PDB file of C-alpha atoms in Angstrom:
ATOM      1  CA  MET A   1      -0.083   0.122  -0.005  1.00 55.00           C
ATOM      2  CA  GLY A   2       1.286   3.570  -0.997  1.00 79.00           C
ATOM      3  CA  VAL A   3       1.202   6.654   0.797  1.00 92.00           C
ATOM      4  CA  LEU A   4      -2.362   8.355   0.654  1.00 95.00           C
ATOM      5  CA  TYR A   5      -2.498  12.259  -0.519  1.00 97.00           C
ATOM      6  CA  ASP A   6      -5.732  14.125  -0.404  1.00 98.00           C
ATOM      7  CA  TYR A   7      -5.761  17.632  -1.672  1.00 98.00           C
ATOM      8  CA  PHE A   8      -8.418  20.010  -0.720  1.00 98.00           C
ATOM      9  CA  ARG A   9      -9.473  23.630  -0.483  1.00 98.00           C
ATOM     10  CA  VAL A  10     -10.775  25.803   2.451  1.00 98.00           C
ATOM     11  CA  ALA A  11     -10.884  29.372   3.710  1.00 98.00           C
ATOM     12  CA  GLY A  12      -7.685  29.117   5.899  1.00 98.00           C
ATOM     13  CA  ASP A  13      -5.486  27.429   8.184  1.00 98.00           C
ATOM     14  CA  ALA A  14      -7.940  27.298  10.921  1.00 98.00           C
ATOM     15  CA  ALA A  15     -10.566  25.639   8.678  1.00 98.00           C
ATOM     16  CA  ALA A  16      -8.040  23.094   7.771  1.00 98.00           C
ATOM     17  CA  VAL A  17      -7.221  22.257  11.144  1.00 98.00           C
ATOM     18  CA  GLN A  18     -10.808  21.929  12.094  1.00 97.00           C
ATOM     19  CA  LEU A  19     -11.515  19.728   9.374  1.00 96.00           C
ATOM     20  CA  MET A  20      -8.840  17.372  10.768  1.00 96.00           C
ATOM     21  CA  HIS A  21     -10.951  17.276  14.191  1.00 95.00           C
ATOM     22  CA  GLU A  22     -14.196  16.797  12.416  1.00 94.00           C
ATOM     23  CA  THR A  23     -12.857  13.826  10.229  1.00 93.00           C
ATOM     24  CA  GLU A  24     -10.923  12.513  13.236  1.00 92.00           C
ATOM     25  CA  GLY A  25      -7.728  12.964  11.114  1.00 92.00           C
ATOM     26  CA  GLY A  26      -9.106  12.343   7.724  1.00 90.00           C
ATOM     27  CA  PRO A  27      -9.171  11.008   4.899  1.00 92.00           C
ATOM     28  CA  VAL A  28     -10.688  14.297   3.522  1.00 93.00           C
ATOM     29  CA  ALA A  29     -11.654  12.989   0.075  1.00 93.00           C
ATOM     30  CA  ARG A  30     -14.262  10.600   0.771  1.00 91.00           C
ATOM     31  CA  GLU A  31     -18.035   9.811   0.237  1.00 89.00           C
ATOM     32  CA  GLY A  32     -19.959  12.566   1.916  1.00 86.00           C
ATOM     33  CA  ALA A  33     -17.075  14.950   2.221  1.00 86.00           C
ATOM     34  CA  THR A  34     -18.115  18.333   3.216  1.00 88.00           C
ATOM     35  CA  VAL A  35     -15.144  20.009   1.383  1.00 96.00           C
ATOM     36  CA  ASP A  36     -14.113  20.122  -2.261  1.00 97.00           C
ATOM     37  CA  ALA A  37     -11.307  17.386  -2.248  1.00 97.00           C
ATOM     38  CA  ILE A  38      -9.471  15.222  -4.490  1.00 98.00           C
ATOM     39  CA  ASP A  39      -7.471  11.934  -3.967  1.00 97.00           C
ATOM     40  CA  LEU A  40      -4.001  11.754  -5.578  1.00 96.00           C
ATOM     41  CA  LYS A  41      -2.646   8.599  -4.060  1.00 90.00           C
ATOM     42  CA  GLY A  42       1.187   8.750  -4.499  1.00 91.00           C
ATOM     43  CA  ILE A  43       1.248  12.301  -5.690  1.00 97.00           C
ATOM     44  CA  GLU A  44       3.237  13.956  -2.772  1.00 96.00           C
ATOM     45  CA  PRO A  45       3.332  17.901  -2.900  1.00 98.00           C
ATOM     46  CA  VAL A  46       7.087  18.819  -2.608  1.00 97.00           C
ATOM     47  CA  VAL A  47       8.772  16.465  -5.389  1.00 97.00           C
ATOM     48  CA  THR A  48       6.181  14.746  -7.403  1.00 98.00           C
ATOM     49  CA  LEU A  49       3.763  17.709  -7.496  1.00 98.00           C
ATOM     50  CA  GLY A  50       6.632  19.984  -7.496  1.00 98.00           C
ATOM     51  CA  ARG A  51       7.767  18.583 -10.751  1.00 98.00           C
ATOM     52  CA  LEU A  52       4.398  19.297 -12.348  1.00 99.00           C
ATOM     53  CA  VAL A  53       4.432  22.903 -10.953  1.00 99.00           C
ATOM     54  CA  ALA A  54       8.043  23.515 -12.385  1.00 99.00           C
ATOM     55  CA  LEU A  55       6.929  22.241 -15.789  1.00 98.00           C
ATOM     56  CA  ALA A  56       3.641  24.465 -15.725  1.00 98.00           C
ATOM     57  CA  ALA A  57       5.819  27.572 -14.485  1.00 98.00           C
ATOM     58  CA  ASP A  58       8.467  26.884 -16.897  1.00 97.00           C
ATOM     59  CA  VAL A  59      11.272  26.880 -14.260  1.00 98.00           C
ATOM     60  CA  PRO A  60      13.823  24.235 -13.073  1.00 97.00           C
ATOM     61  CA  TRP A  61      12.365  22.126 -10.122  1.00 97.00           C
ATOM     62  CA  ASP A  62      14.020  22.494  -6.827  1.00 96.00           C
ATOM     63  CA  ALA A  63      13.078  21.440  -3.287  1.00 93.00           C
ATOM     64  CA  GLY A  64      11.957  24.882  -2.361  1.00 94.00           C
ATOM     65  CA  LEU A  65       9.480  25.292  -5.129  1.00 97.00           C
ATOM     66  CA  VAL A  66       6.512  23.841  -3.579  1.00 97.00           C
ATOM     67  CA  ASP A  67       6.998  24.767   0.055  1.00 93.00           C
ATOM     68  CA  THR A  68       4.684  23.237   2.590  1.00 96.00           C
ATOM     69  CA  GLY A  69       3.825  24.011   6.136  1.00 96.00           C
ATOM     70  CA  LEU A  70       2.947  21.456   8.722  1.00 98.00           C
ATOM     71  CA  LEU A  71      -0.297  22.460  10.438  1.00 98.00           C
ATOM     72  CA  TRP A  72      -1.401  19.159  12.096  1.00 98.00           C
ATOM     73  CA  SER A  73       0.025  15.798  12.927  1.00 97.00           C
ATOM     74  CA  GLY A  74      -1.481  12.771  14.083  1.00 94.00           C
ATOM     75  CA  GLY A  75       1.676  11.546  15.485  1.00 92.00           C
ATOM     76  CA  GLU A  76       4.806  10.094  14.374  1.00 90.00           C
ATOM     77  CA  GLU A  77       2.965   7.701  11.830  1.00 87.00           C
ATOM     78  CA  GLY A  78       0.483  10.385  10.852  1.00 93.00           C
ATOM     79  CA  PRO A  79      -1.650  11.509   9.489  1.00 97.00           C
ATOM     80  CA  TRP A  80      -0.484  14.918   8.696  1.00 98.00           C
ATOM     81  CA  LEU A  81      -1.941  17.917   7.134  1.00 98.00           C
ATOM     82  CA  MET A  82       0.147  20.617   5.068  1.00 98.00           C
ATOM     83  CA  SER A  83      -0.543  23.863   3.781  1.00 98.00           C
ATOM     84  CA  ILE A  84       0.420  24.848   0.074  1.00 98.00           C
ATOM     85  CA  GLU A  85       1.415  28.304  -0.935  1.00 98.00           C
ATOM     86  CA  ASP A  86      -1.040  30.530  -2.831  1.00 98.00           C
ATOM     87  CA  THR A  87       1.716  30.752  -5.590  1.00 98.00           C
ATOM     88  CA  VAL A  88       1.482  26.933  -6.194  1.00 98.00           C
ATOM     89  CA  ARG A  89      -2.217  27.168  -6.179  1.00 99.00           C
ATOM     90  CA  ASP A  90      -2.092  29.926  -8.898  1.00 99.00           C
ATOM     91  CA  THR A  91       0.323  28.076 -11.042  1.00 99.00           C
ATOM     92  CA  LEU A  92      -1.723  25.074 -11.053  1.00 99.00           C
ATOM     93  CA  ALA A  93      -4.865  27.074 -11.711  1.00 99.00           C
ATOM     94  CA  SER A  94      -3.153  28.419 -14.714  1.00 98.00           C
ATOM     95  CA  ILE A  95      -3.283  25.058 -16.426  1.00 98.00           C
ATOM     96  CA  THR A  96      -6.249  25.036 -18.391  1.00 92.00           C
ATOM     97  CA  GLY A  97      -6.519  22.083 -20.667  1.00 85.00           C
ATOM     98  CA  GLY A  98      -5.901  21.403 -24.567  1.00 91.00           C
ATOM     99  CA  GLU A  99      -2.461  21.073 -25.852  1.00 95.00           C
ATOM    100  CA  ARG A 100      -0.691  22.429 -22.677  1.00 95.00           C
ATOM    101  CA  SER A 101      -2.253  19.849 -20.490  1.00 97.00           C
ATOM    102  CA  ALA A 102      -1.394  17.081 -23.176  1.00 97.00           C
ATOM    103  CA  TRP A 103       2.081  18.217 -23.002  1.00 98.00           C
ATOM    104  CA  LEU A 104       2.209  18.517 -19.356  1.00 98.00           C
ATOM    105  CA  SER A 105       1.028  15.084 -19.072  1.00 98.00           C
ATOM    106  CA  ALA A 106       3.750  13.648 -21.373  1.00 98.00           C
ATOM    107  CA  GLN A 107       6.490  15.662 -19.540  1.00 98.00           C
ATOM    108  CA  TRP A 108       5.328  14.868 -16.205  1.00 98.00           C
ATOM    109  CA  GLY A 109       4.916  11.101 -16.904  1.00 97.00           C
ATOM    110  CA  ARG A 110       8.721  10.961 -17.908  1.00 97.00           C
ATOM    111  CA  THR A 111       9.770  12.290 -14.479  1.00 97.00           C
ATOM    112  CA  GLU A 112      11.735  10.004 -12.366  1.00 94.00           C
ATOM    113  CA  GLU A 113       9.021  10.089  -9.565  1.00 94.00           C
ATOM    114  CA  LEU A 114       6.471   8.686 -11.837  1.00 96.00           C
ATOM    115  CA  ALA A 115       8.422   6.738 -14.365  1.00 94.00           C
ATOM    116  CA  TRP A 116      10.241   4.456 -12.225  1.00 88.00           C
ATOM    117  CA  ASP A 117       9.222   1.517 -14.421  1.00 91.00           C
ATOM    118  CA  GLY A 118       9.728   3.392 -17.652  1.00 92.00           C
ATOM    119  CA  PRO A 119       8.046   6.316 -19.112  1.00 92.00           C
ATOM    120  CA  LEU A 120       4.234   6.508 -18.904  1.00 96.00           C
ATOM    121  CA  PRO A 121       1.747   6.731 -21.827  1.00 97.00           C
ATOM    122  CA  ASP A 122       1.670  10.363 -22.738  1.00 97.00           C
ATOM    123  CA  ASP A 123      -1.854  10.770 -21.545  1.00 97.00           C
ATOM    124  CA  ARG A 124      -1.775   8.856 -18.349  1.00 97.00           C
ATOM    125  CA  MET A 125      -1.383  12.018 -15.937  1.00 98.00           C
ATOM    126  CA  LEU A 126      -4.115  13.819 -17.755  1.00 98.00           C
ATOM    127  CA  PRO A 127      -6.933  12.981 -15.139  1.00 98.00           C
ATOM    128  CA  ALA A 128      -4.579  14.031 -12.183  1.00 98.00           C
ATOM    129  CA  ILE A 129      -3.696  17.337 -13.996  1.00 98.00           C
ATOM    130  CA  GLU A 130      -7.204  18.182 -14.668  1.00 97.00           C
ATOM    131  CA  GLU A 131      -8.204  17.239 -11.193  1.00 98.00           C
ATOM    132  CA  ILE A 132      -5.616  19.164  -9.206  1.00 98.00           C
ATOM    133  CA  ALA A 133      -5.786  22.201 -11.824  1.00 98.00           C
ATOM    134  CA  GLY A 134      -9.634  22.265 -11.470  1.00 98.00           C
ATOM    135  CA  LEU A 135      -9.438  22.241  -7.694  1.00 99.00           C
ATOM    136  CA  ALA A 136      -6.701  24.989  -7.692  1.00 99.00           C
ATOM    137  CA  ARG A 137      -8.949  27.024 -10.050  1.00 99.00           C
ATOM    138  CA  ARG A 138     -11.868  26.701  -7.667  1.00 99.00           C
ATOM    139  CA  ALA A 139      -9.775  27.562  -4.636  1.00 99.00           C
ATOM    140  CA  ARG A 140      -8.268  30.720  -6.321  1.00 99.00           C
ATOM    141  CA  ASP A 141     -11.610  31.937  -7.572  1.00 99.00           C
ATOM    142  CA  ALA A 142     -13.189  31.461  -4.177  1.00 99.00           C
ATOM    143  CA  GLY A 143     -10.412  33.249  -2.350  1.00 99.00           C
ATOM    144  CA  GLU A 144      -9.284  29.688  -0.689  1.00 99.00           C
ATOM    145  CA  HIS A 145      -6.272  28.005  -0.170  1.00 99.00           C
ATOM    146  CA  LEU A 146      -5.026  24.625  -0.938  1.00 99.00           C
ATOM    147  CA  TYR A 147      -3.875  21.902   1.559  1.00 99.00           C
ATOM    148  CA  CYS A 148      -2.708  18.316   1.545  1.00 98.00           C
ATOM    149  CA  TRP A 149      -3.739  15.609   3.903  1.00 98.00           C
ATOM    150  CA  CYS A 150      -1.194  12.709   3.920  1.00 97.00           C
ATOM    151  CA  CYS A 151      -1.186   9.152   5.507  1.00 95.00           C
ATOM    152  CA  LEU A 152       0.856   6.262   5.635  1.00 90.00           C
TER     153      LEU A 152
END
């Protein structure tokens, strides 16, 4: 079993932490969820999602590109809640589909973190790109922020 990652949007850090209390530590993306959330199992924010952010922003990836802040911890073995900077939200929100998304999917699917068993088919990452870009657009348009819930 891999590491689980849910991405969601709420008004601010206090609302995100409150959600952890309401869900007894998550998961956030589940049937009957009270927030706009997506499940991106295996897509962690700093490196794997960071590679997509770098491609979308046309900048080199580095470990500081997607800066997360730990907001809540369920202990040594998790789960954990991290905030994601608004600059990352806005970069993801700028991905609007079409040829650009197709190119991003092909390139992202060739990164070491995703292509550990060889390059992925060019369109394999399109659904994940559409989900995270859509969530980011909805967050930006509502003046909300992105968060990542993680569990082993």
